[in-house]
Coordinates of C-alpha atoms in Angstrom, one line a residue:
G29 CA 29.9 67.3 -80.5
K30 CA 31.0 66.0 -76.7
S31 CA 34.4 65.9 -75.5
F32 CA 36.1 62.8 -74.6
G33 CA 36.3 64.1 -70.8
D34 CA 32.4 64.0 -70.7
F35 CA 32.4 60.3 -70.8
L36 CA 35.0 60.1 -68.0
H37 CA 34.2 58.9 -64.3
P38 CA 35.6 62.0 -62.7
D39 CA 38.0 60.1 -60.7
W40 CA 39.9 59.2 -64.3
K41 CA 39.8 63.2 -65.8
D42 CA 42.8 64.0 -64.3
H43 CA 44.5 60.7 -64.5
F44 CA 44.3 61.1 -68.7
K45 CA 45.1 64.8 -68.5
E46 CA 48.0 64.2 -66.9
N47 CA 49.2 60.7 -68.8
F48 CA 48.0 62.5 -72.4
P49 CA 51.2 64.1 -73.1
R50 CA 53.1 60.9 -72.4
F51 CA 50.3 59.2 -75.1
K52 CA 50.8 61.8 -77.8
A53 CA 54.5 61.0 -77.4
I54 CA 54.1 57.2 -77.5
G55 CA 51.4 57.8 -80.6
E56 CA 49.4 54.4 -78.9
I57 CA 47.9 52.7 -76.1
L58 CA 46.4 49.4 -75.8
G59 CA 44.3 47.4 -72.8
V60 CA 44.2 50.6 -70.6
E61 CA 41.2 49.4 -68.0
F62 CA 38.7 52.5 -66.9
E63 CA 35.3 53.4 -66.0
M64 CA 32.7 55.7 -68.2
I65 CA 29.5 57.1 -67.6
K66 CA 26.8 56.6 -69.6
K67 CA 23.9 58.6 -70.7
D68 CA 21.5 57.2 -68.0
G69 CA 24.2 58.0 -64.9
S70 CA 25.0 54.4 -65.0
L71 CA 28.9 53.3 -65.1
I72 CA 30.8 50.5 -67.0
L73 CA 34.1 49.4 -67.2
V74 CA 35.9 49.4 -70.8
S75 CA 39.3 48.6 -72.1
F76 CA 40.5 51.4 -74.1
H77 CA 42.8 51.1 -77.2
G78 CA 43.7 54.2 -78.7
K79 CA 46.0 55.4 -81.4
I80 CA 47.1 59.3 -82.9
S81 CA 47.5 59.8 -86.4
K82 CA 49.9 62.4 -87.5
D83 CA 50.2 64.6 -90.8
K84 CA 53.6 63.8 -93.1
L85 CA 55.2 66.8 -90.9
G86 CA 54.8 64.9 -87.7
N87 CA 52.2 67.4 -86.4
F88 CA 48.8 66.1 -84.4
Q89 CA 45.8 65.6 -86.3
Q90 CA 43.1 63.4 -84.2
T91 CA 43.4 60.1 -82.0
H92 CA 41.3 57.2 -82.9
C93 CA 39.9 55.2 -79.7
I94 CA 37.6 52.1 -79.3
F95 CA 36.3 51.4 -76.3
H96 CA 35.5 48.3 -75.4
D97 CA 32.3 47.6 -72.8
I98 CA 34.3 44.6 -70.5
T99 CA 31.9 45.4 -67.7
E100 CA 30.3 41.8 -67.6
K101 CA 33.8 40.1 -68.4
K102 CA 35.0 41.8 -65.2
R103 CA 32.3 40.5 -63.1
V104 CA 32.9 37.3 -64.1
E105 CA 36.3 36.9 -63.7
D106 CA 36.0 38.5 -60.6
N107 CA 33.4 35.8 -59.8
L108 CA 35.6 33.1 -60.8
R109 CA 38.0 34.5 -58.8
D110 CA 35.9 34.6 -55.6
S111 CA 34.6 30.9 -56.7
E112 CA 38.4 29.9 -56.9
E113 CA 39.6 31.4 -53.6
K114 CA 36.2 29.8 -51.7
Y115 CA 37.6 26.6 -53.5
R116 CA 41.2 26.9 -52.4
Q117 CA 39.8 27.4 -48.8
L118 CA 37.3 24.7 -48.8
F119 CA 39.9 22.2 -50.2
E120 CA 42.2 22.8 -47.6
L121 CA 39.7 22.1 -44.5
E122 CA 41.0 20.2 -41.7
S123 CA 37.5 19.2 -41.1
D124 CA 36.5 17.3 -43.9
A125 CA 37.9 15.0 -46.7
I126 CA 37.8 17.1 -50.2
F127 CA 38.5 14.8 -52.9
L128 CA 38.4 16.1 -56.7
I129 CA 37.6 12.6 -58.6
E130 CA 37.2 12.3 -62.4
K131 CA 33.7 11.1 -63.4
K132 CA 34.5 8.5 -66.3
T133 CA 37.3 6.8 -64.5
G134 CA 36.7 7.4 -60.8
K135 CA 40.5 8.2 -60.6
I136 CA 41.5 11.0 -57.5
L137 CA 42.8 13.6 -59.1
E138 CA 43.3 15.7 -56.1
V139 CA 43.2 15.4 -52.2
N140 CA 43.3 17.9 -49.1
T141 CA 45.6 17.3 -46.1
S142 CA 42.3 15.8 -44.4
V143 CA 42.3 12.9 -47.0
T144 CA 45.6 12.0 -46.2
K145 CA 44.7 12.0 -41.8
M146 CA 41.6 10.1 -42.9
Y147 CA 42.5 7.2 -44.3
G148 CA 46.2 6.9 -43.5
F149 CA 47.4 7.1 -47.2
S150 CA 50.3 9.8 -48.3
R151 CA 49.1 11.6 -50.7
E152 CA 50.9 10.4 -53.9
K153 CA 49.5 7.5 -53.2
L154 CA 46.0 8.6 -53.5
L155 CA 47.2 10.2 -56.4
T156 CA 47.2 6.8 -58.2
M157 CA 43.7 5.4 -56.6
K158 CA 40.4 5.4 -57.8
N159 CA 37.3 5.9 -55.3
I160 CA 36.4 2.6 -55.2
D161 CA 39.3 1.3 -53.3
L162 CA 38.5 3.6 -50.6
S163 CA 35.2 1.7 -50.3
A164 CA 34.2 -1.0 -48.3
E165 CA 30.9 -1.1 -50.6
P166 CA 32.9 -0.7 -54.4
E167 CA 29.4 -1.4 -56.8
K168 CA 27.7 1.1 -54.7
T169 CA 30.5 3.8 -54.6
K170 CA 30.4 3.1 -58.5
E171 CA 26.8 3.7 -59.3
A172 CA 26.5 7.0 -56.8
T173 CA 29.8 8.4 -59.0
Q174 CA 28.2 7.9 -62.4
D175 CA 24.6 9.0 -61.4
Q176 CA 26.2 11.9 -60.0
L177 CA 24.5 12.0 -57.1
N178 CA 25.2 15.3 -54.6
Q179 CA 23.5 13.7 -51.5
I180 CA 24.9 10.3 -51.1
P181 CA 23.5 8.2 -48.3
V182 CA 25.8 6.6 -45.3
R183 CA 28.1 4.9 -47.3
Y184 CA 31.6 2.5 -45.4
H185 CA 35.1 3.2 -46.4
Q186 CA 38.0 1.9 -45.2
K187 CA 41.2 3.0 -43.9
K188 CA 45.2 2.2 -44.9
D189 CA 44.6 -0.4 -42.0
G190 CA 41.6 -2.0 -43.1
S191 CA 39.1 -0.6 -40.3
V192 CA 35.7 0.1 -41.6
F193 CA 33.9 3.6 -40.8
P194 CA 30.9 5.0 -42.0
V195 CA 30.7 8.3 -43.5
E196 CA 28.4 10.9 -45.1
I197 CA 29.5 12.3 -48.4
T198 CA 28.2 15.7 -50.7
A199 CA 29.5 15.9 -53.9
S200 CA 29.3 18.7 -56.8
H201 CA 30.1 18.5 -60.6
L202 CA 32.2 20.2 -62.4
S203 CA 34.4 20.4 -65.4
W204 CA 37.9 20.7 -64.3
R205 CA 41.1 21.6 -66.8
G206 CA 38.7 19.9 -69.8
R207 CA 37.9 16.5 -67.4
E208 CA 34.3 16.0 -66.4
C209 CA 35.0 15.8 -62.4
H210 CA 33.3 15.6 -59.1
I211 CA 34.6 17.5 -55.9
A212 CA 33.4 15.3 -53.0
A213 CA 33.2 16.0 -49.2
I214 CA 33.9 13.1 -47.0
R215 CA 32.7 13.5 -43.3
D216 CA 33.7 10.8 -40.7
I217 CA 30.4 10.5 -38.9
S218 CA 31.2 7.3 -36.7
F219 CA 30.6 9.5 -33.4
R220 CA 27.5 10.4 -34.8
V221 CA 26.2 7.4 -35.6
K222 CA 27.0 5.8 -31.9
S223 CA 25.4 8.8 -30.5
E224 CA 22.6 8.1 -32.5
I225 CA 22.5 3.8 -31.3
A226 CA 22.8 5.7 -27.9
R227 CA 20.3 7.9 -28.3
D228 CA 17.3 5.5 -30.1
K229 CA 18.1 3.5 -27.3
L230 CA 17.5 5.7 -24.6
K231 CA 14.2 6.4 -26.3
K232 CA 13.0 3.2 -26.3
E233 CA 14.2 2.9 -22.1
L234 CA 12.3 6.0 -21.8
F235 CA 9.3 5.1 -23.5
Q236 CA 9.5 1.8 -21.7
A237 CA 9.8 4.0 -18.3
R238 CA 6.6 5.8 -18.8
K239 CA 4.9 2.7 -19.2
M240 CA 5.8 1.3 -16.4
E241 CA 4.9 4.6 -14.9
S242 CA 1.2 3.7 -16.0
I243 CA 1.7 0.5 -14.9
G244 CA 2.7 1.4 -11.8
T245 CA -0.4 4.1 -10.8
L246 CA -2.6 1.2 -12.0
S247 CA -1.2 -1.8 -9.8
G248 CA -1.3 1.0 -6.9
G249 CA -5.2 1.6 -7.3
I250 CA -5.5 -2.9 -7.7
A251 CA -3.4 -3.8 -4.8
H252 CA -5.6 -1.9 -2.7
D253 CA -8.8 -3.2 -3.7
F254 CA -7.6 -6.5 -4.2
N255 CA -5.7 -7.0 -0.6
N256 CA -9.4 -5.7 0.6
L257 CA -11.3 -8.5 -1.2
L258 CA -8.1 -10.7 0.6
Y259 CA -9.0 -9.6 4.0
M260 CA -12.0 -10.5 3.9
I261 CA -11.4 -13.8 2.2
S262 CA -8.3 -14.8 4.8
G263 CA -10.0 -13.5 8.0
N264 CA -13.2 -15.1 7.0
T265 CA -11.5 -18.2 6.6
E266 CA -9.7 -17.9 9.8
L267 CA -13.0 -17.5 11.5
A268 CA -14.0 -20.9 9.9
L269 CA -10.9 -22.5 11.1
E270 CA -10.9 -22.1 14.0
D271 CA -14.3 -23.5 14.5
T272 CA -13.6 -26.4 12.2
P273 CA -11.7 -29.6 14.3
D274 CA -8.4 -30.6 12.7
W275 CA -10.3 -34.3 11.4
N276 CA -12.8 -32.9 9.5
P277 CA -12.0 -33.1 6.1
V278 CA -13.2 -29.3 5.6
H279 CA -10.6 -28.1 7.8
Q280 CA -8.0 -29.1 5.2
N281 CA -10.0 -27.2 2.7
L282 CA -10.5 -24.1 4.6
Q283 CA -6.5 -24.3 5.0
E284 CA -5.9 -24.5 1.5
I285 CA -8.0 -21.5 1.1
K286 CA -6.2 -19.5 3.3
T287 CA -2.7 -20.6 1.9
A288 CA -3.8 -19.7 -1.8
S289 CA -5.0 -16.0 0.0
L290 CA -1.3 -15.7 1.2
K291 CA 0.1 -16.3 -2.4
A292 CA -2.5 -14.3 -3.9
A293 CA -1.4 -11.2 -1.6
G294 CA 2.1 -12.2 -2.4
I295 CA 1.6 -11.7 -5.7
V296 CA -0.1 -8.2 -5.3
K297 CA 3.0 -7.8 -3.5
Q298 CA 5.0 -8.5 -6.4
L299 CA 3.1 -5.9 -8.6
L300 CA 3.7 -3.4 -6.3
H301 CA 7.8 -4.3 -6.1
F302 CA 7.3 -4.6 -9.9
S303 CA 6.0 -1.3 -9.9
R304 CA 8.4 0.4 -7.6
K305 CA 5.6 1.4 -5.1
T306 CA 7.2 -0.5 -2.5
D307 CA 10.6 -1.5 -0.4
Q308 CA 11.9 -4.4 -2.0
K309 CA 13.4 -6.4 0.8
L310 CA 15.7 -9.0 -0.5
K311 CA 17.3 -11.7 1.6
P312 CA 20.1 -14.6 0.7
I313 CA 18.2 -17.7 -1.0
G314 CA 19.1 -20.8 -2.0
A315 CA 18.4 -20.5 -6.0
V316 CA 18.6 -24.7 -6.8
T317 CA 16.2 -25.4 -3.8
V318 CA 13.6 -22.2 -4.8
I319 CA 13.5 -23.3 -8.0
K320 CA 13.0 -27.0 -7.5
D321 CA 9.8 -26.5 -5.5
S322 CA 8.6 -24.0 -7.8
L323 CA 9.1 -26.7 -10.6
K324 CA 7.3 -29.6 -8.2
F325 CA 3.9 -27.3 -8.2
L326 CA 4.5 -26.9 -11.9
R327 CA 4.2 -30.5 -12.6
S328 CA 0.8 -30.7 -11.6
T329 CA -0.2 -27.7 -13.8
I330 CA 1.4 -28.2 -16.8
P331 CA -0.5 -30.9 -19.4
S332 CA 1.1 -34.0 -19.0
T333 CA 2.1 -33.8 -23.1
I334 CA 4.4 -31.6 -22.2
E335 CA 8.0 -33.2 -20.9
I336 CA 10.1 -31.4 -18.5
K337 CA 13.5 -31.6 -18.4
T338 CA 15.5 -30.2 -16.0
Q339 CA 19.5 -29.8 -16.2
L340 CA 20.1 -28.3 -12.1
P341 CA 23.4 -28.6 -10.1
G342 CA 24.1 -30.4 -6.9
A343 CA 25.9 -27.8 -5.1
E344 CA 23.2 -24.5 -4.1
I345 CA 23.8 -21.1 -5.5
P346 CA 23.3 -18.2 -3.2
I347 CA 21.2 -14.9 -4.6
L348 CA 19.8 -11.7 -2.9
A349 CA 16.4 -12.4 -3.8
D350 CA 12.8 -12.3 -2.6
P351 CA 12.1 -16.1 -2.9
I352 CA 8.2 -15.9 -3.5
Q353 CA 9.4 -13.2 -6.9
I354 CA 11.8 -16.1 -8.2
N355 CA 8.8 -18.7 -7.8
Q356 CA 6.6 -16.0 -10.0
I357 CA 9.6 -15.9 -12.8
M358 CA 9.2 -19.7 -13.2
M359 CA 6.0 -20.0 -13.1
N360 CA 5.3 -17.5 -15.9
L361 CA 8.0 -18.5 -18.0
C362 CA 7.0 -21.9 -17.6
I363 CA 3.4 -21.5 -18.2
N364 CA 3.7 -19.1 -21.2
A365 CA 6.0 -21.8 -22.6
S366 CA 3.2 -24.3 -21.8
H367 CA 0.7 -22.4 -23.6
A368 CA 3.2 -22.3 -26.9
M369 CA 3.0 -26.0 -26.8
E370 CA -0.7 -26.5 -25.6
E371 CA -1.8 -27.9 -29.1
T372 CA 1.1 -29.9 -30.1
G373 CA 2.7 -30.6 -26.8
G374 CA 6.6 -30.8 -26.9
T375 CA 9.8 -30.1 -24.6
L376 CA 10.2 -27.5 -21.9
E377 CA 14.1 -27.8 -20.6
I378 CA 15.5 -26.1 -17.6
N379 CA 18.8 -25.4 -17.2
I380 CA 20.7 -23.7 -13.6
E381 CA 24.3 -23.0 -14.0
T382 CA 26.9 -20.6 -12.8
S383 CA 28.9 -18.4 -15.4
S384 CA 31.3 -16.1 -15.4
L385 CA 31.1 -12.9 -18.0
D386 CA 33.6 -10.4 -18.9
K387 CA 33.2 -6.5 -18.4
E388 CA 32.0 -6.1 -22.3
T389 CA 29.2 -8.6 -21.8
V390 CA 28.1 -7.1 -18.3
N391 CA 28.1 -3.3 -19.7
S392 CA 25.5 -4.7 -22.2
Y393 CA 23.2 -5.2 -19.9
P394 CA 21.6 -1.8 -18.8
D395 CA 20.3 -3.3 -15.1
L396 CA 22.9 -6.1 -14.4
A397 CA 25.0 -5.7 -11.1
V398 CA 28.7 -6.1 -12.1
A399 CA 29.6 -9.6 -9.6
D400 CA 32.5 -12.3 -10.0
N401 CA 29.4 -15.2 -11.3
Y402 CA 26.3 -15.3 -12.2
L403 CA 23.1 -17.5 -11.5
K404 CA 22.1 -18.5 -15.5
I405 CA 18.4 -19.8 -15.9
T406 CA 17.9 -20.8 -19.2
L407 CA 14.5 -22.1 -20.1
S408 CA 13.8 -23.7 -23.4
D409 CA 10.9 -24.6 -25.6
T410 CA 10.1 -26.2 -28.9
G411 CA 7.1 -24.5 -29.7
P412 CA 6.1 -22.7 -32.5
G413 CA 8.9 -19.7 -31.9
I414 CA 8.7 -15.6 -31.8
S415 CA 8.8 -13.6 -35.3
S416 CA 11.2 -11.0 -35.5
E417 CA 8.1 -8.5 -35.7
T418 CA 6.6 -9.8 -32.5
I419 CA 10.1 -10.4 -30.3
N420 CA 10.2 -6.8 -29.7
Q421 CA 7.3 -6.5 -27.9
I422 CA 6.9 -9.3 -25.8
F423 CA 7.7 -7.3 -22.9
D424 CA 5.5 -4.6 -23.0
P425 CA 2.7 -4.6 -20.8
Y426 CA -0.7 -5.4 -22.1
F427 CA 1.2 -7.3 -25.4
T428 CA 0.0 -10.3 -25.9
T429 CA -0.5 -13.0 -28.9
K430 CA -2.7 -14.9 -26.7
E431 CA -6.2 -15.3 -28.1
F432 CA -8.8 -13.3 -25.8
G433 CA -9.3 -14.9 -22.1
K434 CA -6.2 -16.5 -22.1
G435 CA -3.6 -14.1 -21.0
S436 CA -3.4 -10.3 -19.8
G437 CA -0.2 -9.3 -21.6
M438 CA 1.7 -9.0 -18.5
G439 CA 2.8 -12.2 -17.5
L440 CA 6.2 -11.4 -19.0
T441 CA 6.1 -7.7 -17.8
V442 CA 6.0 -8.5 -14.5
V443 CA 8.8 -11.1 -15.2
Q444 CA 11.0 -8.5 -16.2
G445 CA 10.3 -6.2 -13.3
I446 CA 11.0 -8.6 -11.2
V447 CA 14.4 -9.6 -13.2
K448 CA 15.5 -5.5 -13.1
N449 CA 14.4 -5.0 -9.4
H450 CA 16.4 -7.9 -8.6
D451 CA 19.5 -6.7 -10.1
G452 CA 19.6 -9.1 -13.3
A453 CA 18.8 -9.6 -17.1
I454 CA 16.5 -11.0 -19.0
T455 CA 17.1 -11.9 -23.0
V456 CA 15.2 -13.9 -25.4
N457 CA 16.3 -15.9 -28.3
S458 CA 13.6 -17.6 -31.1
Q459 CA 13.1 -18.4 -34.6
V460 CA 9.8 -19.2 -35.7
G461 CA 9.6 -22.9 -36.2
K462 CA 12.4 -23.4 -33.5
G463 CA 11.6 -22.3 -30.2
T464 CA 12.4 -20.1 -27.6
D465 CA 15.0 -19.7 -25.2
F466 CA 14.5 -17.6 -21.9
T467 CA 18.1 -16.9 -20.8
I468 CA 18.1 -14.6 -17.1
L469 CA 21.3 -14.0 -15.3
F470 CA 21.4 -13.0 -11.4
P471 CA 24.6 -12.1 -9.6
V472 CA 25.8 -14.5 -7.6
I473 CA 26.5 -13.4 -3.6
D474 CA 29.2 -15.1 -1.2
E475 CA 26.4 -14.9 1.9
T476 CA 25.1 -18.0 3.2
P477 CA 21.5 -18.4 2.4
E478 CA 18.7 -18.1 5.6
I479 CA 17.3 -21.3 6.6
T480 CA 14.0 -20.9 7.8
T481 CA 12.0 -23.5 10.0
K482 CA 7.9 -23.5 10.5
Q483 CA 7.5 -22.9 13.8
T484 CA 4.3 -23.0 15.7
I485 CA 3.4 -19.6 17.4
A486 CA 0.8 -18.8 19.8
I487 CA -1.6 -16.1 18.8
P488 CA -1.7 -13.7 21.5
H489 CA -4.8 -12.9 23.3
G490 CA -5.7 -9.9 25.4
T491 CA -9.2 -8.0 27.4
E492 CA -8.5 -4.2 26.0
T493 CA -11.2 -2.6 24.7
I494 CA -11.1 -1.9 21.0
L495 CA -12.0 1.0 18.4
F496 CA -12.3 -0.6 15.2
V497 CA -13.0 1.9 12.1
D498 CA -13.7 0.3 8.0
D499 CA -15.9 1.3 5.6
E500 CA -16.6 -1.9 4.3
H501 CA -19.2 -4.0 6.3
V502 CA -17.6 -7.5 5.8
I503 CA -14.8 -5.9 6.9
T504 CA -15.6 -4.8 10.0
N505 CA -18.1 -7.6 10.7
M506 CA -15.2 -10.0 10.0
M507 CA -12.8 -7.9 12.6
Q508 CA -15.2 -7.7 15.0
Q509 CA -15.7 -11.4 15.4
I510 CA -11.5 -11.9 15.0
L511 CA -11.1 -9.6 17.7
E512 CA -13.3 -11.1 20.2
K513 CA -12.0 -14.3 19.5
L514 CA -8.2 -13.0 20.9
G515 CA -10.5 -11.9 24.3
Y516 CA -10.8 -8.5 23.7
R517 CA -13.5 -5.8 23.4
V518 CA -14.7 -4.4 20.1
E519 CA -16.9 -1.5 19.2
A520 CA -16.8 -1.2 15.3
K521 CA -17.4 2.0 13.0
L522 CA -18.0 2.2 9.7
N523 CA -17.9 6.2 9.7
P524 CA -14.5 7.9 10.8
E525 CA -16.9 10.7 11.6
E526 CA -19.2 8.8 13.8
A527 CA -15.9 7.1 15.5
L528 CA -14.4 10.3 15.7
D529 CA -17.5 11.9 17.7
L530 CA -17.5 8.3 19.9
F531 CA -14.4 8.5 20.8
Q532 CA -14.4 12.0 21.6
S533 CA -17.6 11.3 23.7
K534 CA -15.9 8.9 26.1
P535 CA -11.8 9.0 25.3
D536 CA -10.7 7.1 28.1
S537 CA -12.8 4.0 27.4
F538 CA -10.7 2.7 24.8
D539 CA -7.3 1.0 24.8
I540 CA -6.5 1.3 21.4
V541 CA -7.9 2.4 17.6
I542 CA -7.3 -0.5 14.3
T543 CA -8.2 1.9 11.6
D544 CA -8.6 1.8 7.7
M545 CA -6.6 4.3 5.7
T546 CA -8.7 4.7 2.5
M547 CA -12.4 6.0 3.8
P548 CA -14.7 8.1 2.4
Q549 CA -14.6 11.9 4.0
M550 CA -11.5 11.0 6.6
T551 CA -8.1 9.0 5.7
G552 CA -7.2 6.9 8.5
A553 CA -4.0 9.1 8.9
K554 CA -6.2 12.5 9.4
F555 CA -8.8 10.8 11.8
A556 CA -5.4 9.6 13.5
E557 CA -4.4 12.7 14.0
K558 CA -7.6 14.4 15.3
L559 CA -7.6 11.4 18.0
K560 CA -4.0 12.1 19.0
E561 CA -5.8 15.8 19.9
I562 CA -8.2 14.6 22.1
R563 CA -5.6 11.5 23.7
S564 CA -2.0 12.1 22.8
D565 CA -1.6 8.6 24.3
I566 CA -4.3 6.6 22.6
P567 CA -2.2 3.6 20.5
I568 CA -3.5 3.8 17.0
I569 CA -2.5 1.0 14.5
L570 CA -3.3 1.8 10.9
C571 CA -4.5 -0.8 8.5
T572 CA -3.7 -0.5 4.4
G573 CA -4.4 -2.4 1.0
H574 CA -1.7 -0.1 -0.7
S575 CA -1.1 4.1 -0.2
S576 CA 0.4 6.5 -1.8
L577 CA -0.1 8.6 1.1
I578 CA 1.5 6.7 3.5
D579 CA 4.0 4.0 4.7
E580 CA 5.5 2.7 7.6
Y581 CA 8.0 5.2 8.0
K582 CA 5.7 8.2 7.8
A583 CA 2.9 6.6 9.8
K584 CA 6.0 6.4 12.8
Q585 CA 6.7 9.6 12.6
S586 CA 3.5 10.9 12.9
G587 CA 2.9 8.9 16.0
I588 CA 1.3 5.6 14.7
S589 CA 1.7 2.5 17.3
G590 CA 1.7 0.0 14.1
Y591 CA 1.0 0.1 10.1
V592 CA -0.2 -2.9 8.8
M593 CA -0.1 -3.8 5.3
K594 CA -4.0 -5.7 4.0
P595 CA -4.8 -8.7 4.3
V596 CA -4.3 -9.1 7.9
S597 CA -3.6 -12.6 9.1
M598 CA -5.2 -13.6 12.9
S599 CA -1.5 -13.7 14.2
K600 CA 0.0 -10.7 11.9
I601 CA -3.1 -8.6 14.2
S602 CA -2.7 -10.0 17.2
K603 CA 1.1 -9.5 17.5
A604 CA 0.4 -5.6 16.2
I605 CA -2.2 -5.4 19.2
R606 CA 0.0 -6.5 21.7
E607 CA 3.1 -5.1 20.6
A608 CA 1.4 -1.4 20.3
L609 CA -0.2 -2.1 24.2
D610 CA 2.7 -3.7 25.9
R611 CA 5.0 -0.9 24.5

């Protein structure tokens, strides 16, 4: 009992009212689409087919109508149209190369313009090829195509010119014109791969830097305590030498103790250099001579079952270096090699030569300075070699493969630190069962090495009065004896506050003050500051094993006359005293 208009969307009522006379005149209408309203108020899209029936006289009788609900069909068509539009847009993106590939054959059915730019082939040529023709790994590409993978791991493709590059592939699977196909988006990730390699390298360098920082902090503490011990050893040895005539065999033994303590102090100094805790003073040296001297000493420490072969040039090779540290490098590497061969014996070969490197090789070493020529030191042993799992860790602090008691794991770390601080580079090459080769490079310089000659310098004496302060009883007792042997009058104190009270009670009685830096209650720098408040012209010498609070520059800026690193020898302290007093 409802009229046709009751079902029409309001927007269509006027349209039908206007066009109904034309419909009556034609008598038939097919496929008109419009919206109708359902009982629940929702809209549907219909396709309308109508036909008018007339009587024999041609008069209108009724309209026969078929309304076909095409709402879902239209939605699918719209979605398909949207998908096709998106597909067309995606297909022509310039950033990615888009392929349409037949699943069964791998034949390329369609490509976008980015493909021609990326691979160098024309579109016409590409449509005669298969996807495996562009792959540098055809079998893997074939497997990925057949397995219908959506995300394909990094693969390597090749261009028309034969160059190979890494790609990232994302694929979808569809039916196209009756064929099962893949649509693949391929992206050149050469830059990303290079960036990831560089990032991994930086992460390793950062991790190594943090370990170096940790070991640097540790080395500062070791330096202070160890230098105090060496101070006691060398000072008491010098006192004993003063009382022992040259002809006495004990004199030579004491001299050896003194020499050893000075070498030990040099090693502590190297540890601080390695951890970048002190300024490094390098000078031109003859590398061949320094290494020869190291090898003479090494022969007596390495077992006779190990043969040492050398290939050394006749001419000197000048480098900018610390000779003690170059000696330390040779000691550590050669002793390491001897430990590797101690059970079986073998051969240790040391080869020294000059070498020129191309720019690419120099750039591959991050710390190597640019130079025309390089000193190349190669140490090769016939030991058991180093496994691939271990070789990347050998320069790490505390890493060692030696049994307990045979190494701290610091030897190669120190070597690497010294080489780096000399603007050099060190590499290792090893295979299990085939020995190990270490190669070290240092820039060669044009300067002539300094020639040092041993001179006997008279130790200066004096008669002034010294206030000596150190919290170590052994050190104060020892230094009092040393200074009195030099002719000075000495008052020694173990406590800086007691020393300050003494100085305040008679400030003009002392000609100079010698103080330790690290003491309880008050640092040597603070003690010196308080002394200057009492008497501004008092010369002060500051002694330290190592301090992160003060260095020679800061000491001079604060008015301290002398800054002496422990262990302090008799000649060093006597010279510092005279310089401070005479100034």
